[in-house]
């Protein structure tokens, strides 16, 4: 592998619980810490305590990105209802941003959502997450109406249809 970020990310795999619980929890906590907001309104502490919870298969999932021997990123999918799923917790550690890991994680979650029979995928994000927003838009996401109450000002709600 070269030293460029684009060549350092090497695989995505579906998290296994309880084997990957500590890795998933650590990445989710890093994700939350980097936001600079309190995720209590989403029941984040309960989510961590109950993993995999709503992310459990067959209606959800958690995927991890690996580079070398390290787990460097994650994404999760959970049901909203029989036809809609929500993408949550897309996170890539700063040293690997721009490596393609985020795109690979998002594509894996979208494929899993389609495979599970969902017709639409939704997510919310913050305007400050410009890299993630650009990624989502490149994957066909567009702004949609709020699908739940988020008290964080200027939250963006994005969605896309699945094939």
mmCIF file with all atom_site columns, C-alpha atoms in Angstrom:
data_model
loop_
_atom_site.group_PDB
_atom_site.id
_atom_site.type_symbol
_atom_site.label_atom_id
_atom_site.label_alt_id
_atom_site.label_comp_id
_atom_site.label_asym_id
_atom_site.label_entity_id
_atom_site.label_seq_id
_atom_site.pdbx_PDB_ins_code
_atom_site.Cartn_x
_atom_site.Cartn_y
_atom_site.Cartn_z
_atom_site.occupancy
_atom_site.B_iso_or_equiv
_atom_site.pdbx_formal_charge
_atom_site.auth_seq_id
_atom_site.auth_comp_id
_atom_site.auth_asym_id
_atom_site.auth_atom_id
_atom_site.pdbx_PDB_model_num
ATOM 1   C CA . UNK A 1 1   ? 0.000   0.000  0.000  1.00 0.00 ? 1   UNK A CA 1
ATOM 2   C CA . UNK A 1 2   ? 1.071   3.529  -0.617 1.00 0.00 ? 2   UNK A CA 1
ATOM 3   C CA . UNK A 1 3   ? 1.109   6.294  1.918  1.00 0.00 ? 3   UNK A CA 1
ATOM 4   C CA . UNK A 1 4   ? -1.789  8.108  0.268  1.00 0.00 ? 4   UNK A CA 1
ATOM 5   C CA . UNK A 1 5   ? -5.058  8.109  2.189  1.00 0.00 ? 5   UNK A CA 1
ATOM 6   C CA . UNK A 1 6   ? -6.890  6.712  -0.826 1.00 0.00 ? 6   UNK A CA 1
ATOM 7   C CA . UNK A 1 7   ? -4.962  3.445  -0.618 1.00 0.00 ? 7   UNK A CA 1
ATOM 8   C CA . UNK A 1 8   ? -5.036  2.895  3.143  1.00 0.00 ? 8   UNK A CA 1
ATOM 9   C CA . UNK A 1 9   ? -8.608  1.731  3.673  1.00 0.00 ? 9   UNK A CA 1
ATOM 10  C CA . UNK A 1 10  ? -8.895  -1.932 2.763  1.00 0.00 ? 10  UNK A CA 1
ATOM 11  C CA . UNK A 1 11  ? -12.159 -3.611 3.738  1.00 0.00 ? 11  UNK A CA 1
ATOM 12  C CA . UNK A 1 12  ? -15.634 -3.263 5.173  1.00 0.00 ? 12  UNK A CA 1
ATOM 13  C CA . UNK A 1 13  ? -17.194 -5.975 7.290  1.00 0.00 ? 13  UNK A CA 1
ATOM 14  C CA . UNK A 1 14  ? -20.426 -6.394 9.185  1.00 0.00 ? 14  UNK A CA 1
ATOM 15  C CA . UNK A 1 15  ? -19.979 -6.087 12.933 1.00 0.00 ? 15  UNK A CA 1
ATOM 16  C CA . UNK A 1 16  ? -20.630 -9.228 14.954 1.00 0.00 ? 16  UNK A CA 1
ATOM 17  C CA . UNK A 1 17  ? -22.121 -8.892 18.404 1.00 0.00 ? 17  UNK A CA 1
ATOM 18  C CA . UNK A 1 18  ? -20.864 -9.374 21.042 1.00 0.00 ? 18  UNK A CA 1
ATOM 19  C CA . UNK A 1 19  ? -17.421 -9.822 19.394 1.00 0.00 ? 19  UNK A CA 1
ATOM 20  C CA . UNK A 1 20  ? -17.231 -6.291 17.963 1.00 0.00 ? 20  UNK A CA 1
ATOM 21  C CA . UNK A 1 21  ? -19.197 -4.547 20.706 1.00 0.00 ? 21  UNK A CA 1
ATOM 22  C CA . UNK A 1 22  ? -16.198 -2.688 22.177 1.00 0.00 ? 22  UNK A CA 1
ATOM 23  C CA . UNK A 1 23  ? -15.038 -1.525 18.726 1.00 0.00 ? 23  UNK A CA 1
ATOM 24  C CA . UNK A 1 24  ? -18.499 -0.302 17.738 1.00 0.00 ? 24  UNK A CA 1
ATOM 25  C CA . UNK A 1 25  ? -19.027 1.435  21.055 1.00 0.00 ? 25  UNK A CA 1
ATOM 26  C CA . UNK A 1 26  ? -15.615 3.172  20.823 1.00 0.00 ? 26  UNK A CA 1
ATOM 27  C CA . UNK A 1 27  ? -16.320 4.444  17.298 1.00 0.00 ? 27  UNK A CA 1
ATOM 28  C CA . UNK A 1 28  ? -19.830 5.615  18.202 1.00 0.00 ? 28  UNK A CA 1
ATOM 29  C CA . UNK A 1 29  ? -18.387 7.479  21.207 1.00 0.00 ? 29  UNK A CA 1
ATOM 30  C CA . UNK A 1 30  ? -15.686 9.109  19.035 1.00 0.00 ? 30  UNK A CA 1
ATOM 31  C CA . UNK A 1 31  ? -18.376 10.097 16.555 1.00 0.00 ? 31  UNK A CA 1
ATOM 32  C CA . UNK A 1 32  ? -20.498 11.697 19.286 1.00 0.00 ? 32  UNK A CA 1
ATOM 33  C CA . UNK A 1 33  ? -17.538 13.493 20.868 1.00 0.00 ? 33  UNK A CA 1
ATOM 34  C CA . UNK A 1 34  ? -16.615 15.011 17.509 1.00 0.00 ? 34  UNK A CA 1
ATOM 35  C CA . UNK A 1 35  ? -20.068 16.499 17.006 1.00 0.00 ? 35  UNK A CA 1
ATOM 36  C CA . UNK A 1 36  ? -19.792 18.899 19.891 1.00 0.00 ? 36  UNK A CA 1
ATOM 37  C CA . UNK A 1 37  ? -23.473 18.449 20.796 1.00 0.00 ? 37  UNK A CA 1
ATOM 38  C CA . UNK A 1 38  ? -25.270 16.344 23.363 1.00 0.00 ? 38  UNK A CA 1
ATOM 39  C CA . UNK A 1 39  ? -27.019 13.372 21.725 1.00 0.00 ? 39  UNK A CA 1
ATOM 40  C CA . UNK A 1 40  ? -29.186 12.764 24.779 1.00 0.00 ? 40  UNK A CA 1
ATOM 41  C CA . UNK A 1 41  ? -32.286 13.712 22.765 1.00 0.00 ? 41  UNK A CA 1
ATOM 42  C CA . UNK A 1 42  ? -31.601 10.620 20.620 1.00 0.00 ? 42  UNK A CA 1
ATOM 43  C CA . UNK A 1 43  ? -31.254 8.302  23.616 1.00 0.00 ? 43  UNK A CA 1
ATOM 44  C CA . UNK A 1 44  ? -27.558 7.877  22.827 1.00 0.00 ? 44  UNK A CA 1
ATOM 45  C CA . UNK A 1 45  ? -26.533 6.473  26.241 1.00 0.00 ? 45  UNK A CA 1
ATOM 46  C CA . UNK A 1 46  ? -29.306 3.869  25.990 1.00 0.00 ? 46  UNK A CA 1
ATOM 47  C CA . UNK A 1 47  ? -28.276 3.096  22.413 1.00 0.00 ? 47  UNK A CA 1
ATOM 48  C CA . UNK A 1 48  ? -24.696 2.392  23.518 1.00 0.00 ? 48  UNK A CA 1
ATOM 49  C CA . UNK A 1 49  ? -25.839 0.303  26.480 1.00 0.00 ? 49  UNK A CA 1
ATOM 50  C CA . UNK A 1 50  ? -28.162 -1.812 24.326 1.00 0.00 ? 50  UNK A CA 1
ATOM 51  C CA . UNK A 1 51  ? -26.050 -2.413 21.211 1.00 0.00 ? 51  UNK A CA 1
ATOM 52  C CA . UNK A 1 52  ? -26.879 -3.768 18.697 1.00 0.00 ? 52  UNK A CA 1
ATOM 53  C CA . UNK A 1 53  ? -30.459 -2.828 19.668 1.00 0.00 ? 53  UNK A CA 1
ATOM 54  C CA . UNK A 1 54  ? -32.370 -1.418 16.686 1.00 0.00 ? 54  UNK A CA 1
ATOM 55  C CA . UNK A 1 55  ? -29.296 -1.979 14.501 1.00 0.00 ? 55  UNK A CA 1
ATOM 56  C CA . UNK A 1 56  ? -29.673 -5.769 14.821 1.00 0.00 ? 56  UNK A CA 1
ATOM 57  C CA . UNK A 1 57  ? -30.130 -7.943 11.763 1.00 0.00 ? 57  UNK A CA 1
ATOM 58  C CA . UNK A 1 58  ? -32.235 -8.691 9.800  1.00 0.00 ? 58  UNK A CA 1
ATOM 59  C CA . UNK A 1 59  ? -33.748 -5.185 9.736  1.00 0.00 ? 59  UNK A CA 1
ATOM 60  C CA . UNK A 1 60  ? -30.560 -3.249 10.513 1.00 0.00 ? 60  UNK A CA 1
ATOM 61  C CA . UNK A 1 61  ? -26.822 -3.614 10.714 1.00 0.00 ? 61  UNK A CA 1
ATOM 62  C CA . UNK A 1 62  ? -23.502 -2.065 11.702 1.00 0.00 ? 62  UNK A CA 1
ATOM 63  C CA . UNK A 1 63  ? -20.478 -2.124 9.397  1.00 0.00 ? 63  UNK A CA 1
ATOM 64  C CA . UNK A 1 64  ? -16.857 -1.387 10.202 1.00 0.00 ? 64  UNK A CA 1
ATOM 65  C CA . UNK A 1 65  ? -14.018 -0.142 7.987  1.00 0.00 ? 65  UNK A CA 1
ATOM 66  C CA . UNK A 1 66  ? -10.575 -1.643 8.510  1.00 0.00 ? 66  UNK A CA 1
ATOM 67  C CA . UNK A 1 67  ? -7.163  -0.274 7.556  1.00 0.00 ? 67  UNK A CA 1
ATOM 68  C CA . UNK A 1 68  ? -4.187  -2.434 8.418  1.00 0.00 ? 68  UNK A CA 1
ATOM 69  C CA . UNK A 1 69  ? -5.007  -3.975 11.782 1.00 0.00 ? 69  UNK A CA 1
ATOM 70  C CA . UNK A 1 70  ? -7.186  -1.076 12.936 1.00 0.00 ? 70  UNK A CA 1
ATOM 71  C CA . UNK A 1 71  ? -10.914 -0.496 12.767 1.00 0.00 ? 71  UNK A CA 1
ATOM 72  C CA . UNK A 1 72  ? -11.145 3.066  11.480 1.00 0.00 ? 72  UNK A CA 1
ATOM 73  C CA . UNK A 1 73  ? -14.776 3.768  10.689 1.00 0.00 ? 73  UNK A CA 1
ATOM 74  C CA . UNK A 1 74  ? -18.391 2.716  11.035 1.00 0.00 ? 74  UNK A CA 1
ATOM 75  C CA . UNK A 1 75  ? -21.929 3.147  9.800  1.00 0.00 ? 75  UNK A CA 1
ATOM 76  C CA . UNK A 1 76  ? -25.233 1.811  11.072 1.00 0.00 ? 76  UNK A CA 1
ATOM 77  C CA . UNK A 1 77  ? -28.685 1.172  9.651  1.00 0.00 ? 77  UNK A CA 1
ATOM 78  C CA . UNK A 1 78  ? -31.949 0.833  11.544 1.00 0.00 ? 78  UNK A CA 1
ATOM 79  C CA . UNK A 1 79  ? -35.597 0.546  10.557 1.00 0.00 ? 79  UNK A CA 1
ATOM 80  C CA . UNK A 1 80  ? -37.990 3.462  10.732 1.00 0.00 ? 80  UNK A CA 1
ATOM 81  C CA . UNK A 1 81  ? -40.896 1.397  9.410  1.00 0.00 ? 81  UNK A CA 1
ATOM 82  C CA . UNK A 1 82  ? -41.423 -1.423 6.896  1.00 0.00 ? 82  UNK A CA 1
ATOM 83  C CA . UNK A 1 83  ? -40.421 0.729  3.908  1.00 0.00 ? 83  UNK A CA 1
ATOM 84  C CA . UNK A 1 84  ? -37.908 3.215  5.355  1.00 0.00 ? 84  UNK A CA 1
ATOM 85  C CA . UNK A 1 85  ? -34.550 2.802  7.051  1.00 0.00 ? 85  UNK A CA 1
ATOM 86  C CA . UNK A 1 86  ? -32.308 5.350  8.688  1.00 0.00 ? 86  UNK A CA 1
ATOM 87  C CA . UNK A 1 87  ? -28.547 5.634  8.237  1.00 0.00 ? 87  UNK A CA 1
ATOM 88  C CA . UNK A 1 88  ? -26.798 6.577  11.466 1.00 0.00 ? 88  UNK A CA 1
ATOM 89  C CA . UNK A 1 89  ? -23.314 7.046  12.893 1.00 0.00 ? 89  UNK A CA 1
ATOM 90  C CA . UNK A 1 90  ? -21.249 7.358  9.702  1.00 0.00 ? 90  UNK A CA 1
ATOM 91  C CA . UNK A 1 91  ? -17.806 8.038  11.110 1.00 0.00 ? 91  UNK A CA 1
ATOM 92  C CA . UNK A 1 92  ? -14.260 7.717  9.806  1.00 0.00 ? 92  UNK A CA 1
ATOM 93  C CA . UNK A 1 93  ? -11.319 8.525  12.039 1.00 0.00 ? 93  UNK A CA 1
ATOM 94  C CA . UNK A 1 94  ? -9.671  11.802 10.958 1.00 0.00 ? 94  UNK A CA 1
ATOM 95  C CA . UNK A 1 95  ? -6.459  10.223 9.620  1.00 0.00 ? 95  UNK A CA 1
ATOM 96  C CA . UNK A 1 96  ? -8.485  8.156  7.120  1.00 0.00 ? 96  UNK A CA 1
ATOM 97  C CA . UNK A 1 97  ? -10.914 10.804 5.917  1.00 0.00 ? 97  UNK A CA 1
ATOM 98  C CA . UNK A 1 98  ? -10.673 11.102 2.156  1.00 0.00 ? 98  UNK A CA 1
ATOM 99  C CA . UNK A 1 99  ? -9.513  7.480  1.845  1.00 0.00 ? 99  UNK A CA 1
ATOM 100 C CA . UNK A 1 100 ? -12.774 6.168  0.392  1.00 0.00 ? 100 UNK A CA 1
ATOM 101 C CA . UNK A 1 101 ? -13.740 4.478  3.652  1.00 0.00 ? 101 UNK A CA 1
ATOM 102 C CA . UNK A 1 102 ? -16.812 6.685  4.144  1.00 0.00 ? 102 UNK A CA 1
ATOM 103 C CA . UNK A 1 103 ? -18.058 6.000  0.617  1.00 0.00 ? 103 UNK A CA 1
ATOM 104 C CA . UNK A 1 104 ? -17.474 2.263  1.004  1.00 0.00 ? 104 UNK A CA 1
ATOM 105 C CA . UNK A 1 105 ? -19.344 2.233  4.331  1.00 0.00 ? 105 UNK A CA 1
ATOM 106 C CA . UNK A 1 106 ? -22.270 4.217  2.918  1.00 0.00 ? 106 UNK A CA 1
ATOM 107 C CA . UNK A 1 107 ? -22.492 2.030  -0.185 1.00 0.00 ? 107 UNK A CA 1
ATOM 108 C CA . UNK A 1 108 ? -22.514 -1.099 1.990  1.00 0.00 ? 108 UNK A CA 1
ATOM 109 C CA . UNK A 1 109 ? -25.322 0.283  4.168  1.00 0.00 ? 109 UNK A CA 1
ATOM 110 C CA . UNK A 1 110 ? -27.361 1.292  1.100  1.00 0.00 ? 110 UNK A CA 1
ATOM 111 C CA . UNK A 1 111 ? -26.927 -2.162 -0.441 1.00 0.00 ? 111 UNK A CA 1
ATOM 112 C CA . UNK A 1 112 ? -28.008 -3.776 2.832  1.00 0.00 ? 112 UNK A CA 1
ATOM 113 C CA . UNK A 1 113 ? -31.061 -1.516 3.018  1.00 0.00 ? 113 UNK A CA 1
ATOM 114 C CA . UNK A 1 114 ? -32.084 -2.431 -0.514 1.00 0.00 ? 114 UNK A CA 1
ATOM 115 C CA . UNK A 1 115 ? -31.452 -6.111 0.219  1.00 0.00 ? 115 UNK A CA 1
ATOM 116 C CA . UNK A 1 116 ? -33.670 -5.897 3.305  1.00 0.00 ? 116 UNK A CA 1
ATOM 117 C CA . UNK A 1 117 ? -36.520 -4.591 1.152  1.00 0.00 ? 117 UNK A CA 1
ATOM 118 C CA . UNK A 1 118 ? -36.517 -0.950 2.199  1.00 0.00 ? 118 UNK A CA 1
ATOM 119 C CA . UNK A 1 119 ? -37.701 1.498  -0.451 1.00 0.00 ? 119 UNK A CA 1
ATOM 120 C CA . UNK A 1 120 ? -36.223 4.683  1.024  1.00 0.00 ? 120 UNK A CA 1
ATOM 121 C CA . UNK A 1 121 ? -33.286 5.649  3.234  1.00 0.00 ? 121 UNK A CA 1
ATOM 122 C CA . UNK A 1 122 ? -33.232 8.760  5.408  1.00 0.00 ? 122 UNK A CA 1
ATOM 123 C CA . UNK A 1 123 ? -30.628 10.466 7.574  1.00 0.00 ? 123 UNK A CA 1
ATOM 124 C CA . UNK A 1 124 ? -29.957 13.684 9.395  1.00 0.00 ? 124 UNK A CA 1
ATOM 125 C CA . UNK A 1 125 ? -26.710 15.588 9.566  1.00 0.00 ? 125 UNK A CA 1
ATOM 126 C CA . UNK A 1 126 ? -25.258 18.891 10.647 1.00 0.00 ? 126 UNK A CA 1
ATOM 127 C CA . UNK A 1 127 ? -24.368 21.696 8.225  1.00 0.00 ? 127 UNK A CA 1
ATOM 128 C CA . UNK A 1 128 ? -20.802 21.654 9.610  1.00 0.00 ? 128 UNK A CA 1
ATOM 129 C CA . UNK A 1 129 ? -20.293 18.103 8.278  1.00 0.00 ? 129 UNK A CA 1
ATOM 130 C CA . UNK A 1 130 ? -19.513 19.321 4.767  1.00 0.00 ? 130 UNK A CA 1
ATOM 131 C CA . UNK A 1 131 ? -17.548 16.246 3.715  1.00 0.00 ? 131 UNK A CA 1
ATOM 132 C CA . UNK A 1 132 ? -20.356 13.917 4.738  1.00 0.00 ? 132 UNK A CA 1
ATOM 133 C CA . UNK A 1 133 ? -22.956 16.098 3.023  1.00 0.00 ? 133 UNK A CA 1
ATOM 134 C CA . UNK A 1 134 ? -20.959 16.054 -0.215 1.00 0.00 ? 134 UNK A CA 1
ATOM 135 C CA . UNK A 1 135 ? -20.676 12.264 0.038  1.00 0.00 ? 135 UNK A CA 1
ATOM 136 C CA . UNK A 1 136 ? -24.401 11.849 0.645  1.00 0.00 ? 136 UNK A CA 1
ATOM 137 C CA . UNK A 1 137 ? -25.279 14.106 -2.281 1.00 0.00 ? 137 UNK A CA 1
ATOM 138 C CA . UNK A 1 138 ? -22.908 12.167 -4.550 1.00 0.00 ? 138 UNK A CA 1
ATOM 139 C CA . UNK A 1 139 ? -24.814 9.014  -3.547 1.00 0.00 ? 139 UNK A CA 1
ATOM 140 C CA . UNK A 1 140 ? -28.134 10.515 -4.621 1.00 0.00 ? 140 UNK A CA 1
ATOM 141 C CA . UNK A 1 141 ? -29.389 11.954 -1.338 1.00 0.00 ? 141 UNK A CA 1
ATOM 142 C CA . UNK A 1 142 ? -31.396 15.174 -1.451 1.00 0.00 ? 142 UNK A CA 1
ATOM 143 C CA . UNK A 1 143 ? -33.005 17.358 1.196  1.00 0.00 ? 143 UNK A CA 1
ATOM 144 C CA . UNK A 1 144 ? -36.326 16.086 2.574  1.00 0.00 ? 144 UNK A CA 1
ATOM 145 C CA . UNK A 1 145 ? -38.781 17.258 5.201  1.00 0.00 ? 145 UNK A CA 1
ATOM 146 C CA . UNK A 1 146 ? -37.897 16.541 8.819  1.00 0.00 ? 146 UNK A CA 1
ATOM 147 C CA . UNK A 1 147 ? -38.927 13.000 9.694  1.00 0.00 ? 147 UNK A CA 1
ATOM 148 C CA . UNK A 1 148 ? -38.408 13.383 13.443 1.00 0.00 ? 148 UNK A CA 1
ATOM 149 C CA . UNK A 1 149 ? -37.823 16.197 15.914 1.00 0.00 ? 149 UNK A CA 1
ATOM 150 C CA . UNK A 1 150 ? -34.184 17.164 16.268 1.00 0.00 ? 150 UNK A CA 1
ATOM 151 C CA . UNK A 1 151 ? -33.606 20.150 18.577 1.00 0.00 ? 151 UNK A CA 1
ATOM 152 C CA . UNK A 1 152 ? -30.238 20.999 16.992 1.00 0.00 ? 152 UNK A CA 1
ATOM 153 C CA . UNK A 1 153 ? -30.635 24.182 14.925 1.00 0.00 ? 153 UNK A CA 1
ATOM 154 C CA . UNK A 1 154 ? -30.178 23.893 11.153 1.00 0.00 ? 154 UNK A CA 1
ATOM 155 C CA . UNK A 1 155 ? -30.189 20.077 11.093 1.00 0.00 ? 155 UNK A CA 1
ATOM 156 C CA . UNK A 1 156 ? -30.324 18.817 7.508  1.00 0.00 ? 156 UNK A CA 1
ATOM 157 C CA . UNK A 1 157 ? -32.598 15.918 6.660  1.00 0.00 ? 157 UNK A CA 1
ATOM 158 C CA . UNK A 1 158 ? -31.632 13.927 3.576  1.00 0.00 ? 158 UNK A CA 1
ATOM 159 C CA . UNK A 1 159 ? -33.183 10.969 1.818  1.00 0.00 ? 159 UNK A CA 1
ATOM 160 C CA . UNK A 1 160 ? -33.084 8.855  -1.292 1.00 0.00 ? 160 UNK A CA 1
ATOM 161 C CA . UNK A 1 161 ? -35.097 6.133  -2.943 1.00 0.00 ? 161 UNK A CA 1
ATOM 162 C CA . UNK A 1 162 ? -33.613 2.664  -3.285 1.00 0.00 ? 162 UNK A CA 1
ATOM 163 C CA . UNK A 1 163 ? -33.694 0.552  -6.444 1.00 0.00 ? 163 UNK A CA 1
#
